[in-house]
Amino acid sequence: MPPPIIEVNQLGKDFRAGRALVHALADVSFTVAEGQCVPLVGPSGCGKSTLLQILAGLIGPTCGEARIDGKRVSAPMPDKIGMVFQDPTLLPWKTALANVEFPLDLRGVARAARRERCSALIELVGLRDFAEHYPHELSGGMRQRVAIARGLAQDP
């Protein structure tokens, strides 16, 4: 069996809410092999988003560790993990295509290369005819598909 792509070992995360201590995650352990699909299912507030934020390197755990390809997650790894947030968080002054291109622009990818890659992703999510539309001109589902394409742009 190949080594796991994702390893989570005794992960825990606590938050302060005023004077109260909230245990968002406690003693979570699992592995994910390459090509395996693992759904996270649970009631609202059980820590699903917290776990994903730790795996994406956006927040750190209180205890335990998470590893991606054997490397401990301590910061974002855009070459390994693409994050699509619950809210699309698109830049309102950029078109759909420019929003998808944005992470590649930040990394200094040449305009022609990023345009080619991101146009293909816009096509993949079914928005070819809306590539030059601004977020306020798109439906909620369309905005979320732009966010998905943006998450895939760096080829995580």
Short mmCIF file of C-alpha atoms in Angstrom, two decimals:
data_model
loop_
_atom_site.label_atom_id
_atom_site.label_comp_id
_atom_site.label_asym_id
_atom_site.label_seq_id
_atom_site.Cartn_x
_atom_site.Cartn_y
_atom_site.Cartn_z
CA MET A 1 0.00 0.00 0.00
CA PRO A 2 1.41 3.45 -0.92
CA PRO A 3 2.23 5.94 1.85
CA PRO A 4 -0.64 8.22 2.85
CA ILE A 5 -0.98 11.65 1.27
CA ILE A 6 -2.67 13.06 4.38
CA GLU A 7 -1.89 12.01 7.95
CA VAL A 8 -3.69 13.41 10.97
CA ASN A 9 -2.45 12.24 14.38
CA GLN A 10 -4.21 13.04 17.67
CA LEU A 11 -5.19 16.46 16.39
CA GLY A 12 -6.94 18.87 18.70
CA LYS A 13 -7.99 22.50 18.49
CA ASP A 14 -9.29 24.72 21.28
CA PHE A 15 -10.64 28.25 20.92
CA ARG A 16 -11.38 30.88 23.52
CA ALA A 17 -14.90 32.28 23.39
CA GLY A 18 -14.89 34.98 26.03
CA ARG A 19 -13.98 33.15 29.22
CA ALA A 20 -15.10 29.78 27.92
CA LEU A 21 -12.77 27.28 26.29
CA VAL A 22 -14.33 25.58 23.25
CA HIS A 23 -12.94 22.21 22.17
CA ALA A 24 -13.49 22.29 18.39
CA LEU A 25 -11.48 19.10 17.76
CA ALA A 26 -10.22 16.42 20.14
CA ASP A 27 -8.01 13.39 19.40
CA VAL A 28 -8.74 13.23 15.65
CA SER A 29 -6.61 10.69 13.74
CA PHE A 30 -6.92 9.32 10.20
CA THR A 31 -4.97 8.83 6.97
CA VAL A 32 -5.92 9.38 3.34
CA ALA A 33 -4.23 7.51 0.50
CA GLU A 34 -3.71 8.95 -2.97
CA GLY A 35 -6.92 8.77 -4.98
CA GLN A 36 -9.05 8.07 -1.93
CA CYS A 37 -12.16 10.19 -1.41
CA VAL A 38 -13.00 10.89 2.23
CA PRO A 39 -16.14 12.88 3.10
CA LEU A 40 -16.31 14.88 6.32
CA VAL A 41 -19.80 14.57 7.72
CA GLY A 42 -21.17 15.87 10.98
CA PRO A 43 -23.53 18.38 12.56
CA SER A 44 -22.96 22.11 12.38
CA GLY A 45 -20.24 23.21 14.77
CA CYS A 46 -18.52 19.82 15.11
CA GLY A 47 -15.15 21.00 13.69
CA LYS A 48 -15.26 20.06 9.99
CA SER A 49 -14.17 23.51 8.78
CA THR A 50 -11.61 23.79 11.59
CA LEU A 51 -10.04 20.51 10.48
CA LEU A 52 -9.89 21.70 6.86
CA GLN A 53 -8.34 25.03 7.92
CA ILE A 54 -5.64 23.15 9.84
CA LEU A 55 -4.95 20.90 6.83
CA ALA A 56 -4.71 24.00 4.62
CA GLY A 57 -2.21 25.57 7.02
CA LEU A 58 -4.47 28.54 7.77
CA ILE A 59 -4.60 27.86 11.52
CA GLY A 60 -2.49 25.69 13.77
CA PRO A 61 -3.66 22.87 16.00
CA THR A 62 -3.62 23.09 19.79
CA CYS A 63 -2.14 19.57 19.93
CA GLY A 64 -1.25 16.74 17.58
CA GLU A 65 -0.13 17.18 14.02
CA ALA A 66 -1.19 17.07 10.39
CA ARG A 67 1.11 16.02 7.55
CA ILE A 68 0.75 16.38 3.78
CA ASP A 69 3.09 14.15 1.74
CA GLY A 70 5.05 13.51 4.93
CA LYS A 71 5.65 17.21 5.65
CA ARG A 72 4.19 18.70 8.81
CA VAL A 73 1.60 21.37 8.02
CA SER A 74 2.70 24.63 9.62
CA ALA A 75 1.79 27.16 6.90
CA PRO A 76 -0.22 27.20 3.66
CA MET A 77 1.11 24.87 0.94
CA PRO A 78 -0.48 26.21 -2.25
CA ASP A 79 1.37 23.64 -4.37
CA LYS A 80 -0.21 20.82 -2.33
CA ILE A 81 -3.55 22.11 -1.01
CA GLY A 82 -6.21 24.19 -2.75
CA MET A 83 -8.80 25.78 -0.50
CA VAL A 84 -12.32 26.71 -1.56
CA PHE A 85 -14.09 28.59 1.21
CA GLN A 86 -17.78 28.36 2.10
CA ASP A 87 -18.15 31.96 0.91
CA PRO A 88 -16.65 32.48 -2.58
CA THR A 89 -14.74 35.63 -1.44
CA LEU A 90 -14.24 36.90 -4.98
CA LEU A 91 -12.64 40.26 -5.66
CA PRO A 92 -15.53 42.45 -6.89
CA TRP A 93 -13.35 44.59 -9.19
CA LYS A 94 -12.04 41.56 -11.10
CA THR A 95 -13.85 39.51 -13.71
CA ALA A 96 -14.51 35.81 -13.19
CA LEU A 97 -11.42 34.94 -15.23
CA ALA A 98 -9.24 37.50 -13.43
CA ASN A 99 -10.39 36.09 -10.07
CA VAL A 100 -9.29 32.61 -11.17
CA GLU A 101 -5.96 34.01 -12.41
CA PHE A 102 -5.30 35.96 -9.20
CA PRO A 103 -3.31 33.31 -7.24
CA LEU A 104 -1.13 32.63 -10.28
CA ASP A 105 -0.60 36.36 -10.78
CA LEU A 106 0.60 36.59 -7.16
CA ARG A 107 3.08 33.79 -7.83
CA GLY A 108 4.47 35.60 -10.87
CA VAL A 109 3.16 33.19 -13.52
CA ALA A 110 3.43 34.76 -16.98
CA ARG A 111 0.19 36.28 -18.25
CA ALA A 112 -0.12 34.00 -21.30
CA ALA A 113 0.43 30.84 -19.26
CA ARG A 114 -2.02 31.80 -16.54
CA ARG A 115 -4.62 32.94 -19.09
CA GLU A 116 -4.41 29.58 -20.90
CA ARG A 117 -4.67 27.55 -17.67
CA CYS A 118 -7.43 29.63 -16.14
CA SER A 119 -9.50 29.82 -19.32
CA ALA A 120 -9.48 26.01 -19.35
CA LEU A 121 -10.63 25.97 -15.72
CA ILE A 122 -13.42 28.48 -16.45
CA GLU A 123 -14.48 26.12 -19.26
CA LEU A 124 -14.27 23.13 -16.90
CA VAL A 125 -16.70 24.71 -14.42
CA GLY A 126 -19.11 25.65 -17.24
CA LEU A 127 -18.59 29.42 -17.23
CA ARG A 128 -16.97 30.10 -20.61
CA ASP A 129 -19.71 32.55 -21.55
CA PHE A 130 -19.31 34.40 -18.23
CA ALA A 131 -15.50 34.72 -18.06
CA GLU A 132 -15.61 38.52 -18.47
CA HIS A 133 -18.49 39.08 -16.05
CA TYR A 134 -17.95 40.59 -12.62
CA PRO A 135 -19.07 38.79 -9.44
CA HIS A 136 -22.18 40.98 -9.01
CA GLU A 137 -23.28 39.82 -12.48
CA LEU A 138 -23.10 36.12 -11.53
CA SER A 139 -25.49 33.91 -9.60
CA GLY A 140 -24.44 32.48 -6.25
CA GLY A 141 -23.72 29.09 -7.82
CA MET A 142 -21.66 30.70 -10.58
CA ARG A 143 -19.61 32.63 -8.01
CA GLN A 144 -18.93 29.40 -6.13
CA ARG A 145 -17.79 27.72 -9.37
CA VAL A 146 -15.37 30.63 -9.96
CA ALA A 147 -14.02 30.02 -6.44
CA ILE A 148 -13.61 26.29 -7.22
CA ALA A 149 -11.73 27.11 -10.43
CA ARG A 150 -9.51 29.52 -8.45
CA GLY A 151 -8.80 26.74 -5.94
CA LEU A 152 -7.70 24.47 -8.79
CA ALA A 153 -5.63 27.13 -10.58
CA GLN A 154 -2.40 26.28 -8.73
CA ASP A 155 -2.82 22.58 -9.57
CA PRO A 156 -2.82 21.39 -5.95
#
